[in-house]
Coordinates of C-alpha atoms and ligand atoms in Angstrom, one line a residue:
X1 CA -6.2 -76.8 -33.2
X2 CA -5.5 -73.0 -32.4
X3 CA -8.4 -71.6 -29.9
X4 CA -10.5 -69.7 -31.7
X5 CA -10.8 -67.0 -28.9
X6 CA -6.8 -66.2 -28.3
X7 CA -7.5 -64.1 -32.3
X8 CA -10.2 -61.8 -30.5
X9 CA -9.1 -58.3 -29.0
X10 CA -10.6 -57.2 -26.1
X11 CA -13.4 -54.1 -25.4
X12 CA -10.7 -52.4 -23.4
X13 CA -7.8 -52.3 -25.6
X14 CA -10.0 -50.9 -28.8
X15 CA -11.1 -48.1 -26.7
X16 CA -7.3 -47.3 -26.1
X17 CA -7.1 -47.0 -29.2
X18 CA -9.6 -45.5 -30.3
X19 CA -8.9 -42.6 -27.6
X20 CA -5.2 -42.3 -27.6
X21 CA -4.4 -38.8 -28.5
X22 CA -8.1 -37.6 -29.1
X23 CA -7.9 -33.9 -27.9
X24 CA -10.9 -31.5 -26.4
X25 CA -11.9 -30.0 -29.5
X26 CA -12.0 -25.8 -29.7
X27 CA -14.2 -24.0 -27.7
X28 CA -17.2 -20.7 -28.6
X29 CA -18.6 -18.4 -26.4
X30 CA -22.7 -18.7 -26.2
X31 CA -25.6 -17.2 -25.0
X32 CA -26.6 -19.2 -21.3
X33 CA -30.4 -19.3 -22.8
X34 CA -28.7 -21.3 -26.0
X35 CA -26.5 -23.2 -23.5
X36 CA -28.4 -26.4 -22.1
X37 CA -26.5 -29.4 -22.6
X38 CA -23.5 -28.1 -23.6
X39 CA -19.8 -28.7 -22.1
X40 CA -17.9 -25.9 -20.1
X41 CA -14.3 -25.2 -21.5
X42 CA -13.2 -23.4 -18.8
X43 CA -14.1 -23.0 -14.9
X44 CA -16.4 -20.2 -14.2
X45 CA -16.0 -18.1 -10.9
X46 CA -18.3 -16.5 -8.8
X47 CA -19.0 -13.3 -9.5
X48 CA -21.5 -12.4 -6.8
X49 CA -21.8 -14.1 -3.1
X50 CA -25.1 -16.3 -2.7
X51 CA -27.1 -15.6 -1.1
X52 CA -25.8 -11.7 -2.1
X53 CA -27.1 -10.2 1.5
X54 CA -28.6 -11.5 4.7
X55 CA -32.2 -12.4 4.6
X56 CA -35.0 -14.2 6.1
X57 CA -35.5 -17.8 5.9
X58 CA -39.5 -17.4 6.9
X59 CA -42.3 -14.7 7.2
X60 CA -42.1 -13.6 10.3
X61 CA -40.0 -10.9 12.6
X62 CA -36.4 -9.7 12.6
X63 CA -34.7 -8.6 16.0
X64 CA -31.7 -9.0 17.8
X65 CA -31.7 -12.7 19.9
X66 CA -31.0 -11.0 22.9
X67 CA -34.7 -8.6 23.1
X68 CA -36.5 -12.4 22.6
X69 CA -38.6 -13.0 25.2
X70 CA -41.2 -9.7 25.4
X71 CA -43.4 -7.1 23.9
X72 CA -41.2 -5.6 21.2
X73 CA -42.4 -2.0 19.2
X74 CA -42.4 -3.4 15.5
X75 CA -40.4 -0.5 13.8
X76 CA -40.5 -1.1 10.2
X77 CA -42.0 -3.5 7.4
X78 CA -39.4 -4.7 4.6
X79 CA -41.1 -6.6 1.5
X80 CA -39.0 -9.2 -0.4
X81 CA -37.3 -7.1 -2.6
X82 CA -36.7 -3.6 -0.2
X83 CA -34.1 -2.2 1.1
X84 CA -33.7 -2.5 4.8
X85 CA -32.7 0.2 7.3
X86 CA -31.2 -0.6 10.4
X87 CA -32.6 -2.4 13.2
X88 CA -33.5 0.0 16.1
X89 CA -32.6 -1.4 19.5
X90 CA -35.5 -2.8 21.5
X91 CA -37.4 -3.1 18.1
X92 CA -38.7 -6.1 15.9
X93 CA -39.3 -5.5 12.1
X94 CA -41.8 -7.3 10.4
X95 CA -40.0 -9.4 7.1
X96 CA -40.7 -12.0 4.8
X97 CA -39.2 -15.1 3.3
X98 CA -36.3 -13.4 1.1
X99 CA -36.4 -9.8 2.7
X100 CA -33.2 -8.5 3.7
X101 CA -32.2 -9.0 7.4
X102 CA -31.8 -5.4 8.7
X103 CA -28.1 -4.7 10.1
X104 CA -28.7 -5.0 13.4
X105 CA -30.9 -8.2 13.2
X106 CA -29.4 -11.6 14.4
X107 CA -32.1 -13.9 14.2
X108 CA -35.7 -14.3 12.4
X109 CA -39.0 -15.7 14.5
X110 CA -41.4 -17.4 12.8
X111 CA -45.0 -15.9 12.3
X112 CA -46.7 -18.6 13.5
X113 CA -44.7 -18.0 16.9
X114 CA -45.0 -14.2 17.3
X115 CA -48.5 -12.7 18.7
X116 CA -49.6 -9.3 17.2
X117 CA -51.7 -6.5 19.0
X118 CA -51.7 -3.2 17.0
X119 CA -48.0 -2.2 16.9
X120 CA -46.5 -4.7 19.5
X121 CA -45.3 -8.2 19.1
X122 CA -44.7 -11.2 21.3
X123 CA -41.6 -12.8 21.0
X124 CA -41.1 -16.2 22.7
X125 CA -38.1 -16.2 24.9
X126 CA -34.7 -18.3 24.0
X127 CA -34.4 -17.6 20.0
X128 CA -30.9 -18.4 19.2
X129 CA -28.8 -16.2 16.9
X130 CA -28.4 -17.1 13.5
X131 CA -32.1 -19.1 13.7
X132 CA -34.1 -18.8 10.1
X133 CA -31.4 -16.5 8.9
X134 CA -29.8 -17.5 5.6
X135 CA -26.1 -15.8 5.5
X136 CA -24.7 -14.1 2.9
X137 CA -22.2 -16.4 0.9
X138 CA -23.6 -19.4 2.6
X139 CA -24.0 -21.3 -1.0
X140 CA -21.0 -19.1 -3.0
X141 CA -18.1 -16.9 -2.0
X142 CA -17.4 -14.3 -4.5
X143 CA -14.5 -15.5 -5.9
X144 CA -14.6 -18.8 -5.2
X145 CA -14.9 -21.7 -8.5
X146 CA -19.1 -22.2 -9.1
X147 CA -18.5 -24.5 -11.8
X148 CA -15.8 -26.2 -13.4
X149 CA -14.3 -27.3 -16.7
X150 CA -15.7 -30.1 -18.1
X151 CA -19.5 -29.9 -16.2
X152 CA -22.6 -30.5 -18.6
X153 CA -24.7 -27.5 -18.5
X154 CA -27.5 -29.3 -17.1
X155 CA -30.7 -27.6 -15.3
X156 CA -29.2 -27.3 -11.7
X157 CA -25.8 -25.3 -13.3
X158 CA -27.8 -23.4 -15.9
X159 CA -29.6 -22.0 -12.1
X160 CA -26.2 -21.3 -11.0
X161 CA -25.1 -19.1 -14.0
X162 CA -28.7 -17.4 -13.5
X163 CA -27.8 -16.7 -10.2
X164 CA -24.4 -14.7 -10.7
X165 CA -26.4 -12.8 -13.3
X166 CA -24.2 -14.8 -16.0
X167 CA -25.3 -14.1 -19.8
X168 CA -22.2 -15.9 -21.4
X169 CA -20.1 -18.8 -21.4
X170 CA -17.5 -20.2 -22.9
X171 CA -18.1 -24.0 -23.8
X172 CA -16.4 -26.8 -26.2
X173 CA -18.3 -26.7 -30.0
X174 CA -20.0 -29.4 -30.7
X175 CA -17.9 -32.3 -32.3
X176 CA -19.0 -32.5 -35.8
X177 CA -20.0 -35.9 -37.2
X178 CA -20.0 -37.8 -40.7
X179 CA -22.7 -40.3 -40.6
X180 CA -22.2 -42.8 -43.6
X181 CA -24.2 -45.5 -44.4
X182 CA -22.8 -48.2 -46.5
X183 CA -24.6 -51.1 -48.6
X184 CA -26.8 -51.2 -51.6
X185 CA -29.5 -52.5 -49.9
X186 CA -30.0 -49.4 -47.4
X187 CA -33.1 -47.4 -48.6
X188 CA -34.2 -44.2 -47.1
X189 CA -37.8 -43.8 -45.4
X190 CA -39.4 -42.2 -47.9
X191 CA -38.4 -44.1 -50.6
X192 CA -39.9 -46.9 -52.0
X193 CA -38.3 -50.4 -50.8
X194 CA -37.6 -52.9 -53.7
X195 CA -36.9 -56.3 -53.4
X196 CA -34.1 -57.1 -51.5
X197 CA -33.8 -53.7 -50.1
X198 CA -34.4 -52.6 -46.4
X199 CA -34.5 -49.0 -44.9
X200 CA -32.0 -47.1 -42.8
X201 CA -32.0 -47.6 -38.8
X202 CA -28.8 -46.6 -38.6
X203 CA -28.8 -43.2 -39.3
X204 CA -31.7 -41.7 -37.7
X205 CA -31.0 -44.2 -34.3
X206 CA -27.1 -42.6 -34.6
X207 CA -28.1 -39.1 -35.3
X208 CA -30.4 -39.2 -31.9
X209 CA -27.1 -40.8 -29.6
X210 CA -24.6 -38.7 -31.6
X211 CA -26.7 -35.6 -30.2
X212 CA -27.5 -37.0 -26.8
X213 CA -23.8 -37.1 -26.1
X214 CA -23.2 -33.8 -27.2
X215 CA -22.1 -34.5 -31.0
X216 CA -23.7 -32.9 -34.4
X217 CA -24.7 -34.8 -37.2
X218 CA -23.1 -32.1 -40.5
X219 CA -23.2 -34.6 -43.1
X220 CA -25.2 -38.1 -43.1
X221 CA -25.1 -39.7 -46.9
X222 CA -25.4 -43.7 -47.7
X223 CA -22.9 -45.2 -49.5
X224 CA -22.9 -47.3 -52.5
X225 CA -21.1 -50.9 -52.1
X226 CA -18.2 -49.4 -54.6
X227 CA -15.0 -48.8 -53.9
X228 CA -14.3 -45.4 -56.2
X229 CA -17.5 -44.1 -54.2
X230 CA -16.3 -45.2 -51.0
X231 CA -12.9 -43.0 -51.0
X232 CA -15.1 -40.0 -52.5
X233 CA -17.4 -40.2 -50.0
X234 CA -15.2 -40.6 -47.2
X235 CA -12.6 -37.8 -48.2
X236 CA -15.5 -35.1 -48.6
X237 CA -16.7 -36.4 -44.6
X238 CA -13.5 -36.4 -43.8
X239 CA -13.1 -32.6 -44.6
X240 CA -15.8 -31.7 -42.5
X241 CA -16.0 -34.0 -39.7
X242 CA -14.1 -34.3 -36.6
X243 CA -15.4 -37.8 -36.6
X244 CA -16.7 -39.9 -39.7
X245 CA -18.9 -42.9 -38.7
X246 CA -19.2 -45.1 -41.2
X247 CA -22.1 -48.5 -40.6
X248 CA -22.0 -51.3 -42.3
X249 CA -18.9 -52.8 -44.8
X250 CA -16.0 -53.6 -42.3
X251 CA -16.6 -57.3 -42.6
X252 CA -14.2 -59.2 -44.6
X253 CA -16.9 -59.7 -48.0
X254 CA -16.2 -58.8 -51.3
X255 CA -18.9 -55.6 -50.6
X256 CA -17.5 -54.3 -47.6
X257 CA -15.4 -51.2 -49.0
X258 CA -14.6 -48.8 -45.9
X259 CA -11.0 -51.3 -45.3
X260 CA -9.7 -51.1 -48.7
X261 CA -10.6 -47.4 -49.1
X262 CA -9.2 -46.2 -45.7
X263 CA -6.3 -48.3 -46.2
X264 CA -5.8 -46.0 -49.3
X265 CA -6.7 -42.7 -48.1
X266 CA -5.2 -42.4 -44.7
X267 CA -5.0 -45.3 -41.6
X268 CA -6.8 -48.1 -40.8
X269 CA -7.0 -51.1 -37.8
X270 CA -9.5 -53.8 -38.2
X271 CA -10.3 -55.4 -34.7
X272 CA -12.4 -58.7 -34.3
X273 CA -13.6 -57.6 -30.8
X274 CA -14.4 -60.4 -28.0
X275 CA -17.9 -58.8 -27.6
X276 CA -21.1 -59.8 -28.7
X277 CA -23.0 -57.9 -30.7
X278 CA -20.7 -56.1 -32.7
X279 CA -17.8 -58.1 -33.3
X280 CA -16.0 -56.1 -35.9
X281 CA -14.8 -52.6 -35.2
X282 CA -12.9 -50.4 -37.4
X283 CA -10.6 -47.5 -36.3
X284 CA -8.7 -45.2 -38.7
X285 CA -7.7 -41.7 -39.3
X286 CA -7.9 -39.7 -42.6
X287 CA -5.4 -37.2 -43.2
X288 CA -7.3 -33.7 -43.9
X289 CA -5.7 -30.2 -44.5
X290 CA -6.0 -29.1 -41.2
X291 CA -4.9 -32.4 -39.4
X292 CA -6.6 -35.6 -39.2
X293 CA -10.5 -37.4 -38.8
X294 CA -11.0 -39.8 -36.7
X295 CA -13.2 -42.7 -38.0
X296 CA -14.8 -45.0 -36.4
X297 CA -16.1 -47.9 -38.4
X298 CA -19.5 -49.6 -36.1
X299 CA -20.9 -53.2 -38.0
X300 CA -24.1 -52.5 -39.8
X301 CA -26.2 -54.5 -38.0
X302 CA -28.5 -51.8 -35.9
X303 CA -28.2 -53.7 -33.1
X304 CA -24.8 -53.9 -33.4
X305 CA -24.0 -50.2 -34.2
X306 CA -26.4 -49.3 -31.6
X307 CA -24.4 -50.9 -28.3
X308 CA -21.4 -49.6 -30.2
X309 CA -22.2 -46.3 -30.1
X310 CA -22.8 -46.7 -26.3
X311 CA -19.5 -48.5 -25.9
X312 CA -17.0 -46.3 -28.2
X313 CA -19.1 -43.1 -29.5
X314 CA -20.1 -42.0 -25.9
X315 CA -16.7 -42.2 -24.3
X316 CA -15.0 -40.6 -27.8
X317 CA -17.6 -37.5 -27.7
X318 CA -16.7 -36.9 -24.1
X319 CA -13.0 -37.0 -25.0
X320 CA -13.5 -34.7 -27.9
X321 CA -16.0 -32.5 -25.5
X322 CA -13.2 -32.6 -22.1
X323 CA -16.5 -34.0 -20.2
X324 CA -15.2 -36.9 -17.7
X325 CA -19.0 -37.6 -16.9
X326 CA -18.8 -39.1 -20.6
X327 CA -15.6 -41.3 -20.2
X328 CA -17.5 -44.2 -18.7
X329 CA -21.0 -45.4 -18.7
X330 CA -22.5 -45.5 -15.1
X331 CA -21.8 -49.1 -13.5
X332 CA -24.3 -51.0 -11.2
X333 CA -25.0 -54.1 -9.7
X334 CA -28.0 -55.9 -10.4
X335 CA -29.9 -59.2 -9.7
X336 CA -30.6 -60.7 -13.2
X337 CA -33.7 -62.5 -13.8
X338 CA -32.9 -64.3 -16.7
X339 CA -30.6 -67.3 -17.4
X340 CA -28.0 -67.3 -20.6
X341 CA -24.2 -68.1 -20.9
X342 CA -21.1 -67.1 -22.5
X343 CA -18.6 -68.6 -24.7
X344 CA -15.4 -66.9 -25.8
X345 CA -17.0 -63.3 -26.1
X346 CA -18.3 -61.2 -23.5
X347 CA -21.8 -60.0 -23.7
X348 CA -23.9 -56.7 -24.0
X349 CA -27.7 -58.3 -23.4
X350 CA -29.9 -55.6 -23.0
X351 CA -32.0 -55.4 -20.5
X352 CA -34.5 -53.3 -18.3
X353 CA -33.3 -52.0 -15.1
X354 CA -36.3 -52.2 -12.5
X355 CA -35.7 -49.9 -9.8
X356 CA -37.6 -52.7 -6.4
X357 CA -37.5 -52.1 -3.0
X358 CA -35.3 -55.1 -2.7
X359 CA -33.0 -53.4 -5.3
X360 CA -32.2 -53.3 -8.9
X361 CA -33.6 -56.3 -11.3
X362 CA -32.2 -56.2 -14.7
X363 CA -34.7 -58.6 -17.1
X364 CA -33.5 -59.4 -20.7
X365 CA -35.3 -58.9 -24.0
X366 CA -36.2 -62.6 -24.5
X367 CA -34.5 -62.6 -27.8
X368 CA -31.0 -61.2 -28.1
X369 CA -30.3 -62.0 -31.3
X370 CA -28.0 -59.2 -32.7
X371 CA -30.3 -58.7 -35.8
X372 CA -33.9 -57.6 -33.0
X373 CA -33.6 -53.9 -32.7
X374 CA -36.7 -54.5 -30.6
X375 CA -34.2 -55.1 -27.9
X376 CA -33.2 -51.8 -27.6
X377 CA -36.7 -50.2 -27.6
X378 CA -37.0 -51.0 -23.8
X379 CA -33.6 -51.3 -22.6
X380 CA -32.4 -48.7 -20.2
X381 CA -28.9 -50.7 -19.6
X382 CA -26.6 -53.3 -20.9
X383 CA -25.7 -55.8 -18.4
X384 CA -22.4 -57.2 -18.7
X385 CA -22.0 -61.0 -18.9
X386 CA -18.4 -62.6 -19.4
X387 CA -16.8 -64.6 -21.6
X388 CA -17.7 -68.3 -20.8
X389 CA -19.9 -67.0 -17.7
X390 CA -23.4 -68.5 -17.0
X391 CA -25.5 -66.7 -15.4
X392 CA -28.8 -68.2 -13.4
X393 CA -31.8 -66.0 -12.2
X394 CA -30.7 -64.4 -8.7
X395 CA -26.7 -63.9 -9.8
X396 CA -25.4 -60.7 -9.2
X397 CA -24.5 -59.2 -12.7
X398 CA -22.9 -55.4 -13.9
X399 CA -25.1 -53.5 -15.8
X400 CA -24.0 -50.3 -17.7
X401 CA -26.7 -47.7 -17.5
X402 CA -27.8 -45.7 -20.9
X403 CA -27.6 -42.3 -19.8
X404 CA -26.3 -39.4 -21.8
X405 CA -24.6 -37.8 -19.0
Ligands
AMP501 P1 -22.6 -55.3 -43.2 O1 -21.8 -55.0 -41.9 O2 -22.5 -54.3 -44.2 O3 -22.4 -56.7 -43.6 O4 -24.1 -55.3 -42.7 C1 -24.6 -56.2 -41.7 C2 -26.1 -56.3 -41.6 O5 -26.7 -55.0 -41.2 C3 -26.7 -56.6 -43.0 O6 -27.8 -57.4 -42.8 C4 -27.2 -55.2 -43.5 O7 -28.2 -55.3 -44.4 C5 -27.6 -54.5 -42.2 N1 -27.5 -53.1 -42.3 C6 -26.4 -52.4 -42.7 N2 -26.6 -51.1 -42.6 C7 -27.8 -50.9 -42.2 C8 -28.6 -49.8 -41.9 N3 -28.1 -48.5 -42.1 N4 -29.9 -50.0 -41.4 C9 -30.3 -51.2 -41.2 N5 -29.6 -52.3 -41.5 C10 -28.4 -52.2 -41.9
MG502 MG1 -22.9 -54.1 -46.2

């Protein structure tokens, strides 16, 4: 008898696939305030050195290291924010944190150090040069790359645009998404549900990922379980969408449409992946005036679509975006707490990462069937089990963290 498992395709070879010749897609210059999250599509230089002058690491007083160790005249006062005349020799000058370090100054004395009576100050002996003084340039050289290609304008990089007095960047657009829902029995919230009927997960659950990794949702419609509707529906995504999602309808039943209408309309491969959930996967490409769509084509099953999109949306928005932090989900080793074990397809159980002092526990929803989107609720990572793999509480196991970035 032929082994069932030598027909299944593996994770790794789909998303070969599914990325081979994916391209950044164009980029737009934008406001920095309109800018969070977004992907840089070029590097960015420094315009400005930072710090852009000398200055004072404390309140306290400015002098040169070599006068430490006496009375000192204190010969001028420069606020945070003034302009700072030269030091004169055998002076101090009384600064602040930020204050510009007169030219003349070496080093900075803490106020906590320095006695005051009337116009005189005591400065303790042995200061070295360069002590609480924060040197122009020491975080950026003018000229030098602040941040590259490719970085996620997250809060620490929006402060470094701030900082060179940036206003615009130039960043990828967002990849625009199709979201299509197949099946007659998908109802709308809203709606009222019949018998039979059940309401949409998929598209409100997709919509949030899709914009978590950078993506927007420009048309999301459900889909009838007809064929002449099918190829209607997925021509007009297709002329819109960098990416057309469909969920649901890529099993092999009489209703499952999306393989007989891609096959028509442009290019389609069926893959019966060894992963569990989400066994079937489709991949095509619609022809479209201006070049082609991707589609992807994730099972209906929400749990299934949902680990899906983590395993083949994610890595396909960062390829469409030029953002490597997207290529792979973050990898870690964790002690499981659980017990389960594998036949011929590798498993996606999701699971919460704790964060102990003896380090990371992963603990599984107790029920994993692919149909409990209650699963996903909690989960902060999907930890990776083998094929024919059991796993007992205590084994080490890799755990894919759900991060958007
Ligand atoms: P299918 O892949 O079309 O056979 O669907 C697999 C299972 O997922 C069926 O039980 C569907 O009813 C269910 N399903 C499909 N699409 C959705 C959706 N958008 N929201 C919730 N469940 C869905
Ligand atoms: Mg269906």
């Amino acid at each position: 008898m032929a082994d069932p498992s030598s027909e299944l395709q593996s994770v790794e070879d789909a998303l070969a696939a599914l990325l081979e010749g994916v391209r950044p897609v164009a980029s737009e210059s934008i406001t920095c305030e309109a800018a969070a999250g977004r992907v840089l599509a070029e590097d960015v230089a420094a315009r400005l050195d930072v710090p852009t002058f000398d200055n004072s690491a404390m309140d306290g007083y400015a002098l040169r290291a070599e006068d430490a160790g006496q009375w000192l005249p204190v010969s001028q006062r420069i606020p945070a924010g003034a302009p700072a005349k030269p030091l004169a020799p055998g002076t101090c000058v009384r600064l602040f944190t930020g204050s510009e370090l007169p030219p003349g100054a070496d080093c900075v004395v803490m106020q906590e150090r320095v006695e005051r009576d009337g116009n005189q100050a005591w400065i303790p002996a042995d200061i070295p040069a360069g002590d609480n003084v924060r040197r122009r340039g020491r975080d950026v050289s003018v000229g030098t790359r602040l941040l590259a290609t490719g970085t996620r304008l997250e809060a620490a990089a929006l402060g470094q645009l701030a900082g060179q007095g940036i206003t615009e960047v130039t960043v990828r657009r967002r990849p625009r998404i199709a979201l299509l829902s197949t099946g007659d029995e998908i109802v709308d919230p809203g709606e009222p549900l019949g018998p039979g009927q059940i309401y949409n997960s998929n598209r409100p659950m997709l919509r949030r990922l899709i914009e978590r990794f950078g993506g927007e949702v420009v048309m999301a419609r459900r889909v009838a379980d007809d064929f002449a509707t099918t190829c209607h529906l997925l021509g007009e995504a297709a002329a819109q969408a960098d990416v057309v999602i469909t969920t649901g309808g890529v099993s092999v039943g009489e209703e499952d449409h999306v393989k007989a209408a891609l096959e028509q309309l442009g290019q389609l491969d069926l893959w019966r992946l060894a992963m569990r959930p989400g066994k079937p996967l489709a991949l095509g490409r619609l022809p479209t005036t201006n070049g082609e769509a991707r589609l992807v084509g994730l099972p209906g099953n929400p749990v299934s679509s949902y680990v899906g999109a983590w395993i083949y949306l994610r890595p396909l928005l960062g390829a469409l975006l030029g953002s490597p932090a997207l290529a792979e989900l973050p990898r870690l080793r964790a002690r499981a707490d659980f017990t389960t074990h594998t036949r011929e397809r590798r498993h996606y159980m999701r699971v919460e990462l704790r964060f102990l002092p003896e380090g990371p526990v992963a603990s599984a929803f107790a029920d994993q069937n692919s149909g409990v989107l209650s699963s996903c609720v909690t989960a902060n990572a999907l930890a990776v089990v083998p094929a024919n793999t059991s796993i007992a509480p205590g084994d080490a196991i890799d755990c894919l963290w759900l991060t958007e970035a």
